[in-house]
């Protein structure tokens, strides 16, 4: 009974992570570091909540979330691909921008900064995001492994010079990849505000973009393992939510912080090669230019 | 050297200018008068001695974190982990104040300062060591360590050291002899000895980087790792050392927060000082004097923006974050533009070989 | 010379500059269809630049390129590929973890319903591989394939795109002799079908036994096109070296003592086919030992290995510096014995280009007691010493506070010399010390090396410039394929003889 509940809850809370990790996958496999996932999720969460509030239709909201994530991703791509700004610095800037922009917009639309008005249950998603997320995992797996576009994506991140000399424009591939990345992160944010809760609230992603990034690394930059890592991290979150209610006979409660830090801790171990080995795409973080 | 610093200064100012204009466009789009907002920002930051004090209060941690990011950058790496390092330093300062109540006055704050620095240094050394010995990239590791630090410190604040008198997630208060009184000049703003400490640290960073063997070796590694190694410099030790020192600097935020302000560790006390430190270092061209100036600018922006909540109808203090994001974006691209032109000018004759190999990174 | 055979490729008066440097100062090339055409020349003679122009990687500043008699200008490799040109680079352009099949079809994937039609790709490739005797395990990630097979993947990549003209840049550099013969025999078959091969190589043996014609490059120009059957190794070597008058001086010989400063015995490193094979060198105090050889024949590995033995992957052998066994020493410890080194690529290995001249001077000396005490740099002492070194070495501008990047190549190199020779090292390892520097600086640098020798230091001079080797060396060793293949005394060697040895003849 408890296990059933935990399983269902794991599936639910891992859904935003799955979307965002897939988003990170497209960008990073193409060679563009994406620590801006957090910011893209955040604007996605806000736009989805606002869109749904006005349209009374979660699908419109989800589309708005996706579009807003893509818009932010376009700014990011402009700076890091076309202007060759440092990806880590620009990514940090995008996150800060999203953190400031969302409450400002919230104030402009709803007169309050802390959160959007609550969306009635009838206008929210019930299970669609979970299904959509896992369908997208499979689609991504097929796209990356079986299509020409997927092959280009992988070469853009591994050996852009080879891709260039094969006649494919590397920076075009990267632009598309970053836009897809933003769209998926936006959907991740949408599933946070329309599925896991009933409104947008200030900084509601609370590091989920980074957890998604961690899951991506944990899953060795591959769609299915990354999604499974999201499930694992989602399971930690679900467990922690359950543990929060429990009080020990002595009156104390369980220190959930130790569960909270597990995803981050494990990612460090994996990246350092203490547990398994995770190797980033070879050209990750390097701007491309021909001569 | 001077030509380059002038260019750096110009590109930073240009970035700030473009960022501010874009930010004011956002203001205009939100339906407020940009000039009014500018006036509110200026008055909020510098309008009175108290306001100025609050600006300095916000600037102090930014000097520490900006220096922290800058030192690591000079050694050729990224410190996205100042947030975690300052969190650990702050809880360490609070622990010293709570667990060592028997220390007498002049020694007590010094001990807390040392504890905060050492804790930050230890936390900072981790990504340095991972990079030097395990080859895993410091950007991801520091991001992850930020969250680990947040989790661990929350645990201490909520369990062993919890303040049972309060609903807020925070530790008990430190013993009174640890506290540093604010300067009366600022009419109650919590600006005390932490500010001179920060300025002293800026001076020390400058001295260390440009006047000592260790600092020279760190910079050599940052400028050209291969040449540094060929010259017999222990690159791994330089990486760990620079990161540990950076961690200590970030950890000193604990002095400002715990000894100078709240007297305890409060979960979530930092408005992302660590991330703002990245902006500070970038704007300050990774030079201590620039860091101090940039910290004052961003501190003023932060303080000034706080007034927007009350004085305008349509924009809020969050505008400060929008400004910051836009400024960092513009400065980052601008810096690259200059750098590319320079590289082109020097590397022209070297470019005769055909293939550009993809290097192993990050 | 063109006669009745139609030309596949022609280049007329092609010029290419990179900034101030001219890589191609006038290239005229005529390649007959259905032949293997050799492109030979020393390092830096402009061969690779010309080939990259042909392949669309660079755009020429003047002159024209003709393919099958038509003037063509392509803006990218993609256009050159579409026109039927394929190139196998010396450094392969392969995506490591991807399979051989994926690497070959990249950018030209056969599709079915939007997916990659792997079955068809595999079938097409099987045919291609059989036709050209180039079997490849299709599903193995290329970074797990030996270099010889990786090269097949590169060739198949070009053939899959229906290349009619195939450019191979130093294709045998990474191959064992038997692999090389197999490859070249395959190319012979390949041209029978009317396709054309341009073979860029420095190995005279290969050029002479496998090509139909050959064109010699020297100093950015094409200086001769010869029928292979009608020429000899000596004639080609002479054309390659030319009659340059630069640095014709021969410095007076040294007077070596019996003290052996560097002793290398049977050194072998762990990269079969690529690393060092059974190298033995001894260098005494008071002599300059020259290592001649075309670049990429193990010189860089040799220098790296003797300067930081502990950080290398050694298979066997012994290294001793100044009588001390050095196999466990790292670069700092070797330096500590009094060994200085002039790196082969000063920008990437020797300088902090963004730091000041003064800081570049102190690099490596920073912990010496003259320049720091208790960890604090002695600014005045450093300043004075740096200024003195700049003046002694005639570095211009003699300003210690400018960044090193503003100095010219010659002045940068003189700065490095000043730094490395500062403190009277017992031994100097100098790699390509005059590459890219002007004549005056080169003269000065040579003088410095001779002066070091005459005060009793040992010098190991690694250079691919024959004149430099001949002008300075008291003894000359020739490296080829990771081995020492010949040794000469000061008077025994001639340019022609060395040229042949360097070409593996």
GROMACS .gro file of N, CA and C in nm, chain B residues 24-104:
model
  243
  315UNK      N    1   1.600   4.879  -1.829
  315UNK     CA    2   1.505   4.991  -1.825
  315UNK      C    3   1.396   4.974  -1.932
  316UNK      N    4   1.432   4.906  -2.041
  316UNK     CA    5   1.330   4.874  -2.140
  316UNK      C    6   1.225   4.781  -2.079
  317UNK      N    7   1.272   4.687  -1.998
  317UNK     CA    8   1.178   4.599  -1.928
  317UNK      C    9   1.086   4.684  -1.839
  318UNK      N   10   1.147   4.778  -1.768
  318UNK     CA   11   1.069   4.867  -1.681
  318UNK      C   12   0.962   4.943  -1.762
  319UNK      N   13   1.007   4.993  -1.873
  319UNK     CA   14   0.917   5.070  -1.959
  319UNK      C   15   0.804   4.980  -2.009
  320UNK      N   16   0.844   4.856  -2.046
  320UNK     CA   17   0.744   4.760  -2.092
  320UNK      C   18   0.643   4.728  -1.984
  321UNK      N   19   0.689   4.731  -1.857
  321UNK     CA   20   0.597   4.702  -1.747
  321UNK      C   21   0.507   4.822  -1.718
  322UNK      N   22   0.533   4.933  -1.782
  322UNK     CA   23   0.445   5.048  -1.765
  322UNK      C   24   0.491   5.148  -1.661
  323UNK      N   25   0.617   5.143  -1.623
  323UNK     CA   26   0.670   5.244  -1.532
  323UNK      C   27   0.763   5.337  -1.608
  324UNK      N   28   0.781   5.456  -1.553
  324UNK     CA   29   0.874   5.550  -1.613
  324UNK      C   30   1.018   5.512  -1.575
  325UNK      N   31   1.100   5.480  -1.674
  325UNK     CA   32   1.237   5.437  -1.641
  325UNK      C   33   1.313   5.539  -1.558
  326UNK      N   34   1.290   5.669  -1.583
  326UNK     CA   35   1.365   5.770  -1.508
  326UNK      C   36   1.324   5.770  -1.362
  327UNK      N   37   1.194   5.756  -1.339
  327UNK     CA   38   1.146   5.748  -1.202
  327UNK      C   39   1.211   5.630  -1.130
  328UNK      N   40   1.214   5.518  -1.200
  328UNK     CA   41   1.272   5.397  -1.140
  328UNK      C   42   1.420   5.420  -1.109
  329UNK      N   43   1.491   5.483  -1.202
  329UNK     CA   44   1.633   5.512  -1.177
  329UNK      C   45   1.649   5.599  -1.053
  330UNK      N   46   1.560   5.698  -1.042
  330UNK     CA   47   1.569   5.788  -0.927
  330UNK      C   48   1.544   5.712  -0.797
  331UNK      N   49   1.446   5.625  -0.801
  331UNK     CA   50   1.417   5.547  -0.680
  331UNK      C   51   1.536   5.458  -0.644
  332UNK      N   52   1.594   5.397  -0.748
  332UNK     CA   53   1.711   5.311  -0.724
  332UNK      C   54   1.823   5.389  -0.657
  333UNK      N   55   1.850   5.510  -0.711
  333UNK     CA   56   1.961   5.589  -0.657
  333UNK      C   57   1.931   5.634  -0.515
  334UNK      N   58   1.808   5.679  -0.493
  334UNK     CA   59   1.775   5.726  -0.359
  334UNK      C   60   1.776   5.609  -0.261
  335UNK      N   61   1.723   5.498  -0.305
  335UNK     CA   62   1.719   5.381  -0.217
  335UNK      C   63   1.858   5.335  -0.177
  336UNK      N   64   1.952   5.350  -0.267
  336UNK     CA   65   2.087   5.300  -0.239
  336UNK      C   66   2.170   5.400  -0.162
  337UNK      N   67   2.152   5.530  -0.192
  337UNK     CA   68   2.242   5.629  -0.133
  337UNK      C   69   2.171   5.745  -0.064
  338UNK      N   70   2.039   5.736  -0.050
  338UNK     CA   71   1.961   5.851  -0.005
  338UNK      C   72   1.990   5.898   0.136
  339UNK      N   73   2.029   5.807   0.222
  339UNK     CA   74   2.058   5.848   0.360
  339UNK      C   75   2.176   5.767   0.410
  340UNK      N   76   2.222   5.801   0.529
  340UNK     CA   77   2.334   5.724   0.582
  340UNK      C   78   2.291   5.580   0.608
  341UNK      N   79   2.166   5.563   0.650
  341UNK     CA   80   2.116   5.428   0.671
  341UNK      C   81   2.113   5.352   0.537
  342UNK      N   82   2.061   5.419   0.432
  342UNK     CA   83   2.054   5.354   0.301
  342UNK      C   84   2.192   5.315   0.251
  343UNK      N   85   2.285   5.409   0.266
  343UNK     CA   86   2.422   5.381   0.225
  343UNK      C   87   2.477   5.262   0.304
  344UNK      N   88   2.445   5.261   0.433
  344UNK     CA   89   2.489   5.150   0.517
  344UNK      C   90   2.435   5.018   0.468
  345UNK      N   91   2.305   5.016   0.431
  345UNK     CA   92   2.247   4.892   0.381
  345UNK      C   93   2.313   4.850   0.250
  346UNK      N   94   2.343   4.949   0.167
  346UNK     CA   95   2.415   4.917   0.042
  346UNK      C   96   2.548   4.849   0.074
  347UNK      N   97   2.620   4.908   0.170
  347UNK     CA   98   2.749   4.849   0.208
  347UNK      C   99   2.729   4.712   0.271
  348UNK      N  100   2.618   4.699   0.345
  348UNK     CA  101   2.588   4.570   0.408
  348UNK      C  102   2.572   4.461   0.302
  349UNK      N  103   2.502   4.493   0.194
  349UNK     CA  104   2.487   4.395   0.086
  349UNK      C  105   2.616   4.377   0.007
  350UNK      N  106   2.695   4.485  -0.001
  350UNK     CA  107   2.818   4.475  -0.081
  350UNK      C  108   2.923   4.386  -0.015
  351UNK      N  109   2.922   4.386   0.119
  351UNK     CA  110   3.029   4.314   0.190
  351UNK      C  111   3.038   4.166   0.150
  352UNK      N  112   2.926   4.092   0.159
  352UNK     CA  113   2.936   3.951   0.115
  352UNK      C  114   2.975   3.939  -0.032
  353UNK      N  115   2.930   4.036  -0.111
  353UNK     CA  116   2.961   4.029  -0.255
  353UNK      C  117   3.110   4.049  -0.281
  354UNK      N  118   3.176   4.128  -0.195
  354UNK     CA  119   3.321   4.140  -0.210
  354UNK      C  120   3.385   4.005  -0.184
  355UNK      N  121   3.340   3.940  -0.074
  355UNK     CA  122   3.399   3.808  -0.043
  355UNK      C  123   3.375   3.709  -0.156
  356UNK      N  124   3.251   3.698  -0.203
  356UNK     CA  125   3.224   3.596  -0.304
  356UNK      C  126   3.286   3.635  -0.438
  357UNK      N  127   3.286   3.765  -0.469
  357UNK     CA  128   3.349   3.809  -0.593
  357UNK      C  129   3.497   3.777  -0.594
  358UNK      N  130   3.564   3.801  -0.481
  358UNK     CA  131   3.706   3.767  -0.471
  358UNK      C  132   3.725   3.616  -0.488
  359UNK      N  133   3.634   3.541  -0.427
  359UNK     CA  134   3.644   3.396  -0.433
  359UNK      C  135   3.638   3.347  -0.576
  360UNK      N  136   3.540   3.397  -0.652
  360UNK     CA  137   3.527   3.357  -0.792
  360UNK      C  138   3.649   3.404  -0.871
  361UNK      N  139   3.695   3.525  -0.841
  361UNK     CA  140   3.806   3.583  -0.919
  361UNK      C  141   3.935   3.504  -0.898
  362UNK      N  142   3.962   3.464  -0.774
  362UNK     CA  143   4.086   3.390  -0.746
  362UNK      C  144   4.088   3.260  -0.825
  363UNK      N  145   3.976   3.189  -0.823
  363UNK     CA  146   3.971   3.062  -0.895
  363UNK      C  147   3.982   3.086  -1.045
  364UNK      N  148   3.919   3.193  -1.090
  364UNK     CA  149   3.926   3.224  -1.232
  364UNK      C  150   4.070   3.253  -1.274
  365UNK      N  151   4.141   3.326  -1.188
  365UNK     CA  152   4.282   3.355  -1.218
  365UNK      C  153   4.363   3.228  -1.228
  366UNK      N  154   4.320   3.125  -1.153
  366UNK     CA  155   4.391   2.997  -1.159
  366UNK      C  156   4.337   2.909  -1.271
  367UNK      N  157   4.254   2.967  -1.357
  367UNK     CA  158   4.210   2.895  -1.475
  367UNK      C  159   4.089   2.806  -1.458
  368UNK      N  160   4.008   2.833  -1.353
  368UNK     CA  161   3.891   2.748  -1.331
  368UNK      C  162   3.769   2.835  -1.295
  369UNK      N  163   3.655   2.768  -1.286
  369UNK     CA  164   3.531   2.836  -1.251
  369UNK      C  165   3.488   2.798  -1.111
  370UNK      N  166   3.455   2.896  -1.031
  370UNK     CA  167   3.399   2.865  -0.900
  370UNK      C  168   3.252   2.904  -0.899
  371UNK      N  169   3.167   2.806  -0.929
  371UNK     CA  170   3.023   2.830  -0.921
  371UNK      C  171   2.979   2.794  -0.779
  372UNK      N  172   3.076   2.759  -0.695
  372UNK     CA  173   3.043   2.702  -0.565
  372UNK      C  174   3.057   2.798  -0.448
  373UNK      N  175   3.071   2.929  -0.476
  373UNK     CA  176   3.086   3.022  -0.364
  373UNK      C  177   2.964   3.014  -0.272
  374UNK      N  178   2.847   2.988  -0.330
  374UNK     CA  179   2.725   2.979  -0.249
  374UNK      C  180   2.739   2.869  -0.142
  375UNK      N  181   2.785   2.754  -0.185
  375UNK     CA  182   2.803   2.643  -0.090
  375UNK      C  183   2.912   2.674   0.011
  376UNK      N  184   3.019   2.734  -0.036
  376UNK     CA  185   3.131   2.764   0.053
  376UNK      C  186   3.090   2.867   0.158
  377UNK      N  187   3.011   2.965   0.117
  377UNK     CA  188   2.970   3.065   0.216
  377UNK      C  189   2.869   3.006   0.314
  378UNK      N  190   2.787   2.913   0.265
  378UNK     CA  191   2.692   2.849   0.355
  378UNK      C  192   2.765   2.771   0.464
  379UNK      N  193   2.864   2.694   0.421
  379UNK     CA  194   2.942   2.615   0.516
  379UNK      C  195   3.018   2.707   0.612
  380UNK      N  196   3.075   2.815   0.558
  380UNK     CA  197   3.147   2.909   0.643
  380UNK      C  198   3.056   2.973   0.746
  381UNK      N  199   2.933   3.003   0.704
  381UNK     CA  200   2.840   3.069   0.795
  381UNK      C  201   2.797   2.976   0.908
  382UNK      N  202   2.770   2.850   0.872
  382UNK     CA  203   2.729   2.759   0.980
  382UNK      C  204   2.848   2.735   1.074
  383UNK      N  205   2.970   2.737   1.018
  383UNK     CA  206   3.087   2.717   1.104
  383UNK      C  207   3.104   2.834   1.201
  384UNK      N  208   3.082   2.956   1.152
  384UNK     CA  209   3.091   3.072   1.240
  384UNK      C  210   2.986   3.063   1.349
  385UNK      N  211   2.864   3.022   1.309
  385UNK     CA  212   2.757   3.010   1.408
  385UNK      C  213   2.790   2.902   1.510
  386UNK      N  214   2.845   2.789   1.463
  386UNK     CA  215   2.880   2.680   1.554
  386UNK      C  216   2.983   2.728   1.657
  387UNK      N  217   3.084   2.801   1.607
  387UNK     CA  218   3.185   2.851   1.699
  387UNK      C  219   3.119   2.937   1.806
  388UNK      N  220   3.029   3.024   1.763
  388UNK     CA  221   2.965   3.115   1.858
  388UNK      C  222   2.873   3.043   1.955
  389UNK      N  223   2.817   2.931   1.913
  389UNK     CA  224   2.724   2.859   1.999
  389UNK      C  225   2.798   2.762   2.091
  390UNK      N  226   2.898   2.693   2.033
  390UNK     CA  227   2.961   2.583   2.106
  390UNK      C  228   3.081   2.626   2.191
  391UNK      N  229   3.132   2.748   2.168
  391UNK     CA  230   3.249   2.792   2.243
  391UNK      C  231   3.218   2.920   2.321
  392UNK      N  232   3.113   2.918   2.405
  392UNK     CA  233   3.070   3.043   2.469
  392UNK      C  234   3.170   3.092   2.575
  393UNK      N  235   3.268   3.009   2.608
  393UNK     CA  236   3.362   3.047   2.714
  393UNK      C  237   3.475   3.136   2.666
  394UNK      N  238   3.486   3.152   2.532
  394UNK     CA  239   3.597   3.233   2.482
  394UNK      C  240   3.577   3.380   2.518
  395UNK      N  241   3.686   3.449   2.555
  395UNK     CA  242   3.672   3.591   2.590
  395UNK      C  243   3.665   3.679   2.465
   0.00000   0.00000   0.00000
